[in-house]
Coordinates of C-alpha atoms (C1' of nucleotides) in Angstrom, one line a residue:
Chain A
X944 CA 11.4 -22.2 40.4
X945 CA 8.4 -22.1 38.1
X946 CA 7.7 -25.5 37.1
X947 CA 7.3 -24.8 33.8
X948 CA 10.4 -22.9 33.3
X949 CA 12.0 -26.0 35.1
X950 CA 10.5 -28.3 32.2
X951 CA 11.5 -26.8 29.8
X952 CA 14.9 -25.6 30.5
X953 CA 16.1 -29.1 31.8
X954 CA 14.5 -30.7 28.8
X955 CA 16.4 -27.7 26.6
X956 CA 19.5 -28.5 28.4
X957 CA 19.6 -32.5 27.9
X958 CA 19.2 -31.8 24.0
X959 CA 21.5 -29.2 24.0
X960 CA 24.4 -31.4 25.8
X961 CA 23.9 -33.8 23.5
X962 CA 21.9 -36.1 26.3
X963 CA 19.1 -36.6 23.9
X964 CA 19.7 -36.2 20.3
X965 CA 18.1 -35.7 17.1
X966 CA 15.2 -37.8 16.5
X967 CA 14.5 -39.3 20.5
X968 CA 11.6 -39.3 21.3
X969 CA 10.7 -37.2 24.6
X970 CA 8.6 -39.2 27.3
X971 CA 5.0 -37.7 26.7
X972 CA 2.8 -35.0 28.8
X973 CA 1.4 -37.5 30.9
X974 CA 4.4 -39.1 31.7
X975 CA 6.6 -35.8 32.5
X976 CA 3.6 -34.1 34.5
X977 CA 3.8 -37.5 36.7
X978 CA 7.3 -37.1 37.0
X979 CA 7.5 -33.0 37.4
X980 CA 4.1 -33.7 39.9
X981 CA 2.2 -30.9 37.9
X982 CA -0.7 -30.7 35.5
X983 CA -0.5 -31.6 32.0
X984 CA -1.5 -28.2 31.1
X985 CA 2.0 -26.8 32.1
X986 CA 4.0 -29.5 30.8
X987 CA 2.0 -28.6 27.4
X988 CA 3.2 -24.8 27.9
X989 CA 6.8 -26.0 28.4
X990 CA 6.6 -28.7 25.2
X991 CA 4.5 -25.7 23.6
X992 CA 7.6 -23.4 24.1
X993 CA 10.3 -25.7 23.1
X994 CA 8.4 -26.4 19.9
X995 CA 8.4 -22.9 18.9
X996 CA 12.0 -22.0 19.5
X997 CA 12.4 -25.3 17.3
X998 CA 14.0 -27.3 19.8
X999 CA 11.6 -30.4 19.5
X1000 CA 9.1 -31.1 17.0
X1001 CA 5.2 -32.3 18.1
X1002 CA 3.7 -34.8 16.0
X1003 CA -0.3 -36.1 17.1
X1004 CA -0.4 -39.4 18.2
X1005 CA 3.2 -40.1 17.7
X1006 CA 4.8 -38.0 20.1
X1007 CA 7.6 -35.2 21.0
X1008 CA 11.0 -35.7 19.3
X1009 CA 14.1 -34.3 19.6
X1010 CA 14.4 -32.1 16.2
X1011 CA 16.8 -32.0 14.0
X1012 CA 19.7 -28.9 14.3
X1013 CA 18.7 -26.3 12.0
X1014 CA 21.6 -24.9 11.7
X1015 CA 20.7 -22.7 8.6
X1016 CA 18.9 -19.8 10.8
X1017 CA 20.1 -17.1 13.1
X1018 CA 19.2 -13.4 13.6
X1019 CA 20.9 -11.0 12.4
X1020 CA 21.2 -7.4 13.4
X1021 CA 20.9 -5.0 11.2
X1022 CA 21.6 -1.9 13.0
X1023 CA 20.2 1.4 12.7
X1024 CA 23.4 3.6 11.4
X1025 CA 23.0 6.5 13.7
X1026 CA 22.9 4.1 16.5
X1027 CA 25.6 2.5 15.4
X1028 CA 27.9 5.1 14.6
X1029 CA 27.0 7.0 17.9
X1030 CA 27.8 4.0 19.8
X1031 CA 31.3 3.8 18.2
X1032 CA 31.8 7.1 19.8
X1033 CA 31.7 9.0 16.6
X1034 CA 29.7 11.8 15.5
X1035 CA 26.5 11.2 13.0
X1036 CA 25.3 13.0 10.2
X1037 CA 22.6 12.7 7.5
X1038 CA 24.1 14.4 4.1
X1039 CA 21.6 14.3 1.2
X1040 CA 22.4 14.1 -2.3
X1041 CA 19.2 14.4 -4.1
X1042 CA 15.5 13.5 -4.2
X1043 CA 13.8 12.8 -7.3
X1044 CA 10.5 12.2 -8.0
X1045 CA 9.6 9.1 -10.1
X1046 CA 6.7 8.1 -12.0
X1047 CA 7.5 4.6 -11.8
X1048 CA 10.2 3.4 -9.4
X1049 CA 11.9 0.1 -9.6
X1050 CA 11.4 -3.3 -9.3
X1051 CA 11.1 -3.4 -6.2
X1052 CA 9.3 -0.5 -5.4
X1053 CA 6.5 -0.1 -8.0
X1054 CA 4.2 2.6 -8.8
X1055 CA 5.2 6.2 -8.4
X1056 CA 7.7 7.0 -5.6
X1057 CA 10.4 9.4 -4.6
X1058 CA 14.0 8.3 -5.3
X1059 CA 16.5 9.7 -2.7
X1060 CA 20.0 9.7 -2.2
X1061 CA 22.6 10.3 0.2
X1062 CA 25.5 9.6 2.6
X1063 CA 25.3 8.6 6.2
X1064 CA 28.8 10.2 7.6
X1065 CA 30.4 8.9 10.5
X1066 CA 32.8 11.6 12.0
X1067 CA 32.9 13.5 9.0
X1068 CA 34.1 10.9 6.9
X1069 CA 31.5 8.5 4.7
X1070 CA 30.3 5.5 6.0
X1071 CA 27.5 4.1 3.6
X1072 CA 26.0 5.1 0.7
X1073 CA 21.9 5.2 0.4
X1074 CA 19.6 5.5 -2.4
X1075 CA 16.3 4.2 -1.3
X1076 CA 13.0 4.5 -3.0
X1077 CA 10.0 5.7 -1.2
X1078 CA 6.2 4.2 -2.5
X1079 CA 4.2 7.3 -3.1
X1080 CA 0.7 5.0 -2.9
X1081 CA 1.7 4.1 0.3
X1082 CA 3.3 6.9 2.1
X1083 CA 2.0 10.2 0.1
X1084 CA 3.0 11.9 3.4
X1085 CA 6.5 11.4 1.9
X1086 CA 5.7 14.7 -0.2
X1087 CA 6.3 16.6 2.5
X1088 CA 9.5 15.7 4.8
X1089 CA 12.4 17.3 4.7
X1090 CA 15.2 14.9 3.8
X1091 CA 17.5 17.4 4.6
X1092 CA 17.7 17.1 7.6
X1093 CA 16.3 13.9 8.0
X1094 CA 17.5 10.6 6.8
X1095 CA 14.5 9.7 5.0
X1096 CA 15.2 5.8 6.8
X1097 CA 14.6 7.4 10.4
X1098 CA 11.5 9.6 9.1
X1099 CA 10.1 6.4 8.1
X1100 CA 10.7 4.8 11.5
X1101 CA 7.9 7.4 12.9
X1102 CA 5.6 7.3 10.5
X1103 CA 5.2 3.9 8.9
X1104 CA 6.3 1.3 12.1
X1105 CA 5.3 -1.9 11.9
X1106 CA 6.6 -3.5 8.5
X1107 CA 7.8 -6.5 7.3
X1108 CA 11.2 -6.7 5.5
X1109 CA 13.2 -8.8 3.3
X1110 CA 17.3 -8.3 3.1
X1111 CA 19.9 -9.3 0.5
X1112 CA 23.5 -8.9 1.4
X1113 CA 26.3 -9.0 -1.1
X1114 CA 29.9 -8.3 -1.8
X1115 CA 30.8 -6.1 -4.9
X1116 CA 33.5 -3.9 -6.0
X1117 CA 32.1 -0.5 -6.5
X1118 CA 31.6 2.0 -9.1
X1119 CA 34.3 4.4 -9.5
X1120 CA 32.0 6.7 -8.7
X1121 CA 30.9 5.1 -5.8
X1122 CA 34.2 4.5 -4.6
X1123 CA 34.7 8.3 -4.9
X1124 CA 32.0 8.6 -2.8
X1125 CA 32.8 6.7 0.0
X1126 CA 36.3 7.7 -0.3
X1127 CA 37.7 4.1 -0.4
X1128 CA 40.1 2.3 -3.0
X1129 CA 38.9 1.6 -6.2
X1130 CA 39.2 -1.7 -6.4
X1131 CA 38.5 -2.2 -2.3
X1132 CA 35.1 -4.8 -1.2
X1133 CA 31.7 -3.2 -0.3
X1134 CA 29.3 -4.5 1.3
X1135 CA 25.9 -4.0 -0.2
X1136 CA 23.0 -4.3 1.9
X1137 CA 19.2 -4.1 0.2
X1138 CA 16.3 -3.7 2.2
X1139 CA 12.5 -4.1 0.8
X1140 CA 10.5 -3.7 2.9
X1141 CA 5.9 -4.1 2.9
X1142 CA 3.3 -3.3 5.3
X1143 CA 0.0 -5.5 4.5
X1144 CA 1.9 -7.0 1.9
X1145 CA 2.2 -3.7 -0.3
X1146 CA 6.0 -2.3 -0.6
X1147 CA 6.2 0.8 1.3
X1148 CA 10.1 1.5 0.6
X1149 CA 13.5 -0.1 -0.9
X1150 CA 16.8 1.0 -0.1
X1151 CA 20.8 -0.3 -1.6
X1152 CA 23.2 0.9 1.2
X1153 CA 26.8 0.4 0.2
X1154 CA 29.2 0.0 2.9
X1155 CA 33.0 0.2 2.5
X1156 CA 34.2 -3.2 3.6
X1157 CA 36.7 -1.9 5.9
X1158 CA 34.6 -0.4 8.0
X1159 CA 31.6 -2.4 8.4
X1160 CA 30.6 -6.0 9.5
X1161 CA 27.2 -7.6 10.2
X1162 CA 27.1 -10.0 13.4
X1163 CA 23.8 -12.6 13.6
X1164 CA 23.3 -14.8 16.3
X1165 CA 22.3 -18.6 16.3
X1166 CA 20.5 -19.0 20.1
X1167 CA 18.2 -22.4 19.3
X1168 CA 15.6 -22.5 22.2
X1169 CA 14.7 -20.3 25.4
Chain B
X814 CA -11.4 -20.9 14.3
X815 CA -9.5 -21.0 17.3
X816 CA -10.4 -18.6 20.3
X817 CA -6.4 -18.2 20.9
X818 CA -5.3 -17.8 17.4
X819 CA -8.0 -15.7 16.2
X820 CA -7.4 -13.1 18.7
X821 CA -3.4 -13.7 18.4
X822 CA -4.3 -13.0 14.6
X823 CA -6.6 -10.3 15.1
X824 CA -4.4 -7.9 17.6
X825 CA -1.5 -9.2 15.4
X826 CA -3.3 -7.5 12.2
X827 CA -4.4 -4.3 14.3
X828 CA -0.7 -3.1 15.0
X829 CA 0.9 -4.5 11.4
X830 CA -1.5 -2.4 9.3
X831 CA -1.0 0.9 11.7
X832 CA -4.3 0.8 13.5
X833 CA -2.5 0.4 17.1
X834 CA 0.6 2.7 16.9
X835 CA 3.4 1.5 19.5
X836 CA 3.0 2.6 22.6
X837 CA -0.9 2.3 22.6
X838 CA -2.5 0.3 24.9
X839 CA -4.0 -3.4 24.6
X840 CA -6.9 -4.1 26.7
X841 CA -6.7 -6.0 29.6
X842 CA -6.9 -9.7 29.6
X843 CA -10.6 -9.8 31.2
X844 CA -11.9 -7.1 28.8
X845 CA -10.5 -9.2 26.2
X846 CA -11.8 -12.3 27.6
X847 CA -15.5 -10.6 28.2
X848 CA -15.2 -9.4 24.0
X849 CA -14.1 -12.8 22.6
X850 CA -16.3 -15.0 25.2
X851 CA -13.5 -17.1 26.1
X852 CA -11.4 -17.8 29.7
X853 CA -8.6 -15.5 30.4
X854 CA -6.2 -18.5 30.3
X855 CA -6.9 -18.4 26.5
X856 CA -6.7 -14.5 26.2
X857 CA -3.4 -15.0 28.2
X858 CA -2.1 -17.3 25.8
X859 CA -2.5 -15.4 23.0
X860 CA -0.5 -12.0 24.2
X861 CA 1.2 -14.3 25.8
X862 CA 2.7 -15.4 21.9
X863 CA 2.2 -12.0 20.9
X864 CA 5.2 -10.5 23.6
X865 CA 6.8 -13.9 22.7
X866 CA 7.6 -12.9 18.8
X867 CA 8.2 -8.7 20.1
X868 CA 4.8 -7.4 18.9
X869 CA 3.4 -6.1 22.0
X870 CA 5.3 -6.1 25.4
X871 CA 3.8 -6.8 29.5
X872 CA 4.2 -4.9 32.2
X873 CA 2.7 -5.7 35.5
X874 CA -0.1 -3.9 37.0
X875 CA 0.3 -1.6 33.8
X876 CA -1.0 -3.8 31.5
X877 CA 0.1 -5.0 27.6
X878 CA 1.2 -2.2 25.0
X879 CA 2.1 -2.3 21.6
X880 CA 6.0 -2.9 21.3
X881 CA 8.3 -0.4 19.6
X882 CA 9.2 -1.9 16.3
X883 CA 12.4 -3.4 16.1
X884 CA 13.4 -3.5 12.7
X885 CA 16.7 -4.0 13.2
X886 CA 17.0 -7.9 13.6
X887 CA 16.3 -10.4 11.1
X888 CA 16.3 -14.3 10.8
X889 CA 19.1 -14.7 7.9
X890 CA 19.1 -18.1 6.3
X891 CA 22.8 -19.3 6.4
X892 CA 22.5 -22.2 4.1
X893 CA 24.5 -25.6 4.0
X894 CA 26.9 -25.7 1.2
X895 CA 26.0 -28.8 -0.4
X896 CA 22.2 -28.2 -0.2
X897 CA 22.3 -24.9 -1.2
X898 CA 24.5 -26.0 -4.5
X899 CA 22.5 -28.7 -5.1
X900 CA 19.1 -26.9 -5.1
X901 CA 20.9 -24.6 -8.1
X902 CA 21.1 -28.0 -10.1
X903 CA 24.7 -27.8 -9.8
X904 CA 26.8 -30.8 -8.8
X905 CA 28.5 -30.5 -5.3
X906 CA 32.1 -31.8 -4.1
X907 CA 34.3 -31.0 -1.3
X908 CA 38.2 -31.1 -1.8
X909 CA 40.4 -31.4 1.1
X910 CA 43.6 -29.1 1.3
X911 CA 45.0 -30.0 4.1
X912 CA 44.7 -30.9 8.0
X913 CA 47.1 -29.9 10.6
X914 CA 47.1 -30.6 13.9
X915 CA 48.0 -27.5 16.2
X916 CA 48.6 -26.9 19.7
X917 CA 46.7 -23.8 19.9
X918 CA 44.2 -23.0 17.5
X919 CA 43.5 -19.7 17.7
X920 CA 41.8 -16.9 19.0
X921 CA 38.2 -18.1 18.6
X922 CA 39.1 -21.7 19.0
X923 CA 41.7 -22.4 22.1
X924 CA 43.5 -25.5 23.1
X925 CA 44.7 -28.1 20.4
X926 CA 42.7 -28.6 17.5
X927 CA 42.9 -29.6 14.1
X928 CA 43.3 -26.8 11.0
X929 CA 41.5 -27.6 8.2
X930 CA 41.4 -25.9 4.8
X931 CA 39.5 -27.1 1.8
X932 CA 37.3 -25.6 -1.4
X933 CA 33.5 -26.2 -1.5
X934 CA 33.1 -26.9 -5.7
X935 CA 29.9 -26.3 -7.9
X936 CA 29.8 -27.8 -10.8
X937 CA 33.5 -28.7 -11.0
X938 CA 34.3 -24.3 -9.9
X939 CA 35.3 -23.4 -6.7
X940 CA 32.5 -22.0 -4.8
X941 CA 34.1 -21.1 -1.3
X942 CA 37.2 -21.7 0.5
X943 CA 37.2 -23.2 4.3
X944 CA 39.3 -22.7 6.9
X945 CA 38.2 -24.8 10.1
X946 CA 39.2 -25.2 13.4
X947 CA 37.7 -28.4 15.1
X948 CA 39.0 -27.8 19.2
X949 CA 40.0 -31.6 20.4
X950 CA 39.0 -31.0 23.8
X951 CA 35.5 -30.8 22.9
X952 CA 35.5 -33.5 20.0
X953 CA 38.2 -35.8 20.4
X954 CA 36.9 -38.0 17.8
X955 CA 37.5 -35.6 15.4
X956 CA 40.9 -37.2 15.0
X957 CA 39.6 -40.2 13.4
X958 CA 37.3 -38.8 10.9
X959 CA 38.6 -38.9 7.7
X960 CA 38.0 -35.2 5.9
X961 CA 38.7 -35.7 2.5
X962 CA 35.7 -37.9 1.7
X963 CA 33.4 -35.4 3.8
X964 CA 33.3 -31.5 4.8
X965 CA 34.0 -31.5 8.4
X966 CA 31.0 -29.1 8.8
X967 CA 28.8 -31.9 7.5
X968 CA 30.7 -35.0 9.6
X969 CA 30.1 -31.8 12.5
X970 CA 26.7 -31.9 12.1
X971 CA 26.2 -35.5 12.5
X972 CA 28.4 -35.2 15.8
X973 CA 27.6 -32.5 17.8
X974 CA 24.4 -31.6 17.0
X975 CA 22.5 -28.3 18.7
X976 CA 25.1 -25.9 19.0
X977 CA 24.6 -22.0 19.4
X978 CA 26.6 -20.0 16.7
X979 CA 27.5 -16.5 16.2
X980 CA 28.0 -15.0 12.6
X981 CA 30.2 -12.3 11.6
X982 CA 29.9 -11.2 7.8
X983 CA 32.2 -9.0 6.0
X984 CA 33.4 -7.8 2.6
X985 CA 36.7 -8.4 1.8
X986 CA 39.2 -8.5 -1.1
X987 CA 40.8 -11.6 -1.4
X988 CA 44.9 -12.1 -1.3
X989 CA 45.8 -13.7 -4.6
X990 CA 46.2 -17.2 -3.0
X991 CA 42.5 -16.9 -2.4
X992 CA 41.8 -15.2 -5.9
X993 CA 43.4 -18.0 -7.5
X994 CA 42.1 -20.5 -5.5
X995 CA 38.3 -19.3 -6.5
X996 CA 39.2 -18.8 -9.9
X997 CA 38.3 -15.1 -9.8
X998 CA 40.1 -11.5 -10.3
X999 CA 41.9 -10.2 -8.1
X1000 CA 40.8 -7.3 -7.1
X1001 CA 37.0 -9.2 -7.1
X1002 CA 35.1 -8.4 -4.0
X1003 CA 34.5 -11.4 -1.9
X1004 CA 31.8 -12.4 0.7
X1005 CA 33.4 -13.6 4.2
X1006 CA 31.2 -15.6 6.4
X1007 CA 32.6 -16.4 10.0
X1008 CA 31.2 -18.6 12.1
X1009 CA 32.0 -19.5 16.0
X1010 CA 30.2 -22.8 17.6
X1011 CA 29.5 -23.4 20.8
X1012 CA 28.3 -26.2 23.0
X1013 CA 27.5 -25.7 26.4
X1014 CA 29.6 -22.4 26.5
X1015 CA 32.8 -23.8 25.1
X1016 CA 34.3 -23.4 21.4
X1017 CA 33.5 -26.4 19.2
X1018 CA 35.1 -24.9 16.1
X1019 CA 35.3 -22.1 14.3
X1020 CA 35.0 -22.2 10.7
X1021 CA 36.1 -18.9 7.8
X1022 CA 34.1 -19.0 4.8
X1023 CA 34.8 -17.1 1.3
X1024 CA 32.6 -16.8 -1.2
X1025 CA 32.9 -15.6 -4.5
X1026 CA 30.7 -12.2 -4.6
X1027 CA 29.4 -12.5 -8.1
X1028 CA 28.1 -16.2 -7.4
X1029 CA 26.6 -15.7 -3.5
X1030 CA 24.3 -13.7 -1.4
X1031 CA 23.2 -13.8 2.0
X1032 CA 18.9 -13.4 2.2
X1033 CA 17.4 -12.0 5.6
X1034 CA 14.0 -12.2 6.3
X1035 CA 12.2 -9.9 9.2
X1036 CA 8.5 -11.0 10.0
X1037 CA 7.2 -9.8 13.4
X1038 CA 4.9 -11.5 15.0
X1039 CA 3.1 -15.0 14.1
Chain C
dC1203 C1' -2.4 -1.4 48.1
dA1204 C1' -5.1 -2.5 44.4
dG1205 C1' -4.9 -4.0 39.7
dT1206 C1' -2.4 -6.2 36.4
dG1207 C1' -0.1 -10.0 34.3
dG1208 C1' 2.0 -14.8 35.6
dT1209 C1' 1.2 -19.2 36.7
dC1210 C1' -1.0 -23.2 38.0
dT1211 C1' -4.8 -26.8 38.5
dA1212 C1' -8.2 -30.4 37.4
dG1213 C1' -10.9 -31.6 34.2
dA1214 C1' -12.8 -31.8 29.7
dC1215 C1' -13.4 -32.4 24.7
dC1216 C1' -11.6 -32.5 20.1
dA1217 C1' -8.6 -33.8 16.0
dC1218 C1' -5.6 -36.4 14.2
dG1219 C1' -3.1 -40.4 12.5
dC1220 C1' -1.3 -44.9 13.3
dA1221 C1' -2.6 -49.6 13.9
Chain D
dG830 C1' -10.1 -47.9 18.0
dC831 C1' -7.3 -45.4 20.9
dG832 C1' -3.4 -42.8 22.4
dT833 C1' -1.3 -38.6 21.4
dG834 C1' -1.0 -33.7 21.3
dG835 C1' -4.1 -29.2 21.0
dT836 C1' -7.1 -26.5 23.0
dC837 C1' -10.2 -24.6 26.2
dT838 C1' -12.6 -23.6 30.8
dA839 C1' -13.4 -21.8 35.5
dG840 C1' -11.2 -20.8 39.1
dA841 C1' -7.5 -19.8 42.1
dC842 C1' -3.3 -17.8 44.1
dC843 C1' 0.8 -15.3 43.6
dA844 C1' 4.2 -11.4 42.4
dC845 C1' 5.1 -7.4 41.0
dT846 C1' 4.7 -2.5 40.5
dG847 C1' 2.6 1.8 39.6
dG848 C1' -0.3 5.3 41.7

DNA sequence: CAGTGGTCTAGACCACGCA
DNA sequence: GCGTGGTCTAGACCACTGG
């Protein structure tokens, strides 16, 4: 086994157990590379490692501690629909509503942009509701697709990779209209999912996907460590 | 500025702003090393961060290429009650319902454990309802704790610290018990936030969460890279 | 089978922050 | 000051895997 690897998982597995808890200090480099018979440098890489999955905390002079649980944080994810839907074994489709163009979009999506809406369908009956907003400054090349057959979500997967993104999820009741739409109860829970999203800190797109709450679910996963 | 993070940072910049589309391919570690005028240990670190947080991905004797963006995971902030209502300059309490001690929990919590139901409060309104399942086996001394002064997630946290935790959310309309109980409508769309702990592979507790959706949203962040 | 990343070593210097 | 982590070097060997 890698020594390394060994490091760090045994000193991830004491904290995990509850062997060393919050706030203990962990013996320093010197000491562990004696013990593990290795150099410092790999007991750094191990520490180094466990430090950035937030398992221990590395203060000059002081030491290595045992961090505290941050038990706030987990990754969530947020799938890609036609994945998704495929994956349940049911057939995907793309049905556009409209697309408008805007001199000035949103909020969150300044300057001039397209406004689209749609429906992703899952087995010929509505899954979620879109109406994203597309940054003209950013992504002129926008003009041009064809949202028809598209979903402008996946167009922007191959031409604008790379962003950074920033989700809000919420229950609501929806709209009558909306309701309608997604062909759910008036009065049943949605859940409402908005995505901005930047590349170089400029906001390429912005898109409000309603779900029908019977239907959908996000999962996120807490994994502290390696 | 350092060797290691400057080039981290640089190759970093290069695939966020669309320079390097996925799929291209990073130089090798000893033309790096030769460009920046550093050891290859150092050029090594860096990639080795970038692969770490999903920008780039290593292949042997093929070399280091610019990952496929995955833009569909996030690190979602899952904040703790009391902080969370206190940072709104509201004042926080937690009032016990009930505790029963069961046999068999449930489903995501097996074995005897205790039941616990209670109502997170924010500024003297309900906030949240709680139903918790604490499994015995793994924390016995969950018996003596005494719930109605504290929220057993907070006397948790102080007792089995550095758990991994997996997060279902869902939109849901609330029965009328819960309606009244979070002094809402009826027909109000809530947020439902479950949450199964683990500790060295076996249930801790398992813990329903409802939130009002007009007062609570969930906020994801997604930032590749460093 | 050759080139790439993966890992490790032994040593060095620096920066920081507590005493 | 002085001990700690933070970083870097130059070199080495290994393991994998694509051509």
């Amino acid at each position: 086994m890698n020594p390394a690897r060994r490091i760090r998982d045994e000193i991830a597995g004491a904290i995990r157990s509850g062997e060393w808890r919050p706030g203990d200090r962990v013996p320093t480099e010197q000491e562990l590379a004696a013990r593990y018979g290795c150099a410092r440098a790999t007991v750094s890489k191990a520490l180094g490692e466990l430090a950035a999955s937030g398992l221990v905390e590395r203060r000059r002079k002081a030491g290595t501690f045992v961090a505290q649980p941050p038990v706030h944080s987990a990754v969530m994810t947020v799938p890609d629909l036609a994945e998704l839907i495929a994956a349940r074994g049911e057939a995907y489709r793309w049905t556009l509503l409209s697309v408008e163009h805007e001199a000035e979009g949103e909020d969150n999506c300044p300057g001039p942009a397209l406004r689209i809406d749609g429906v992703h369908m899952a087995g010929g009956e509505p899954f979620a509701l879109e109406r994203r907003f597309i940054a003209l400054g950013e992504v002129p090349e926008a003009m041009g697709a064809d949202f028809a057959t598209e979903a402008p979500g996946t167009w922007l997967l191959g031409h604008i990779p790379w962003t950074q993104a920033r989700h809000v999820i919420r229950a609501v009741t929806p709209t009558r209209r909306e309701a309608a739409a997604l062909s759910t109860g008036a009065g049943a829970a949605c859940l409402e999912l908005d995505r901005t999203t930047w590349r170089a800190g400029r906001v390429v797109t912005h898109v409000r996907q309603l779900f029908r709450g019977d239907r959908f679910d996000l999962v996120a996963e807490f994994n502290a460590g390696p």
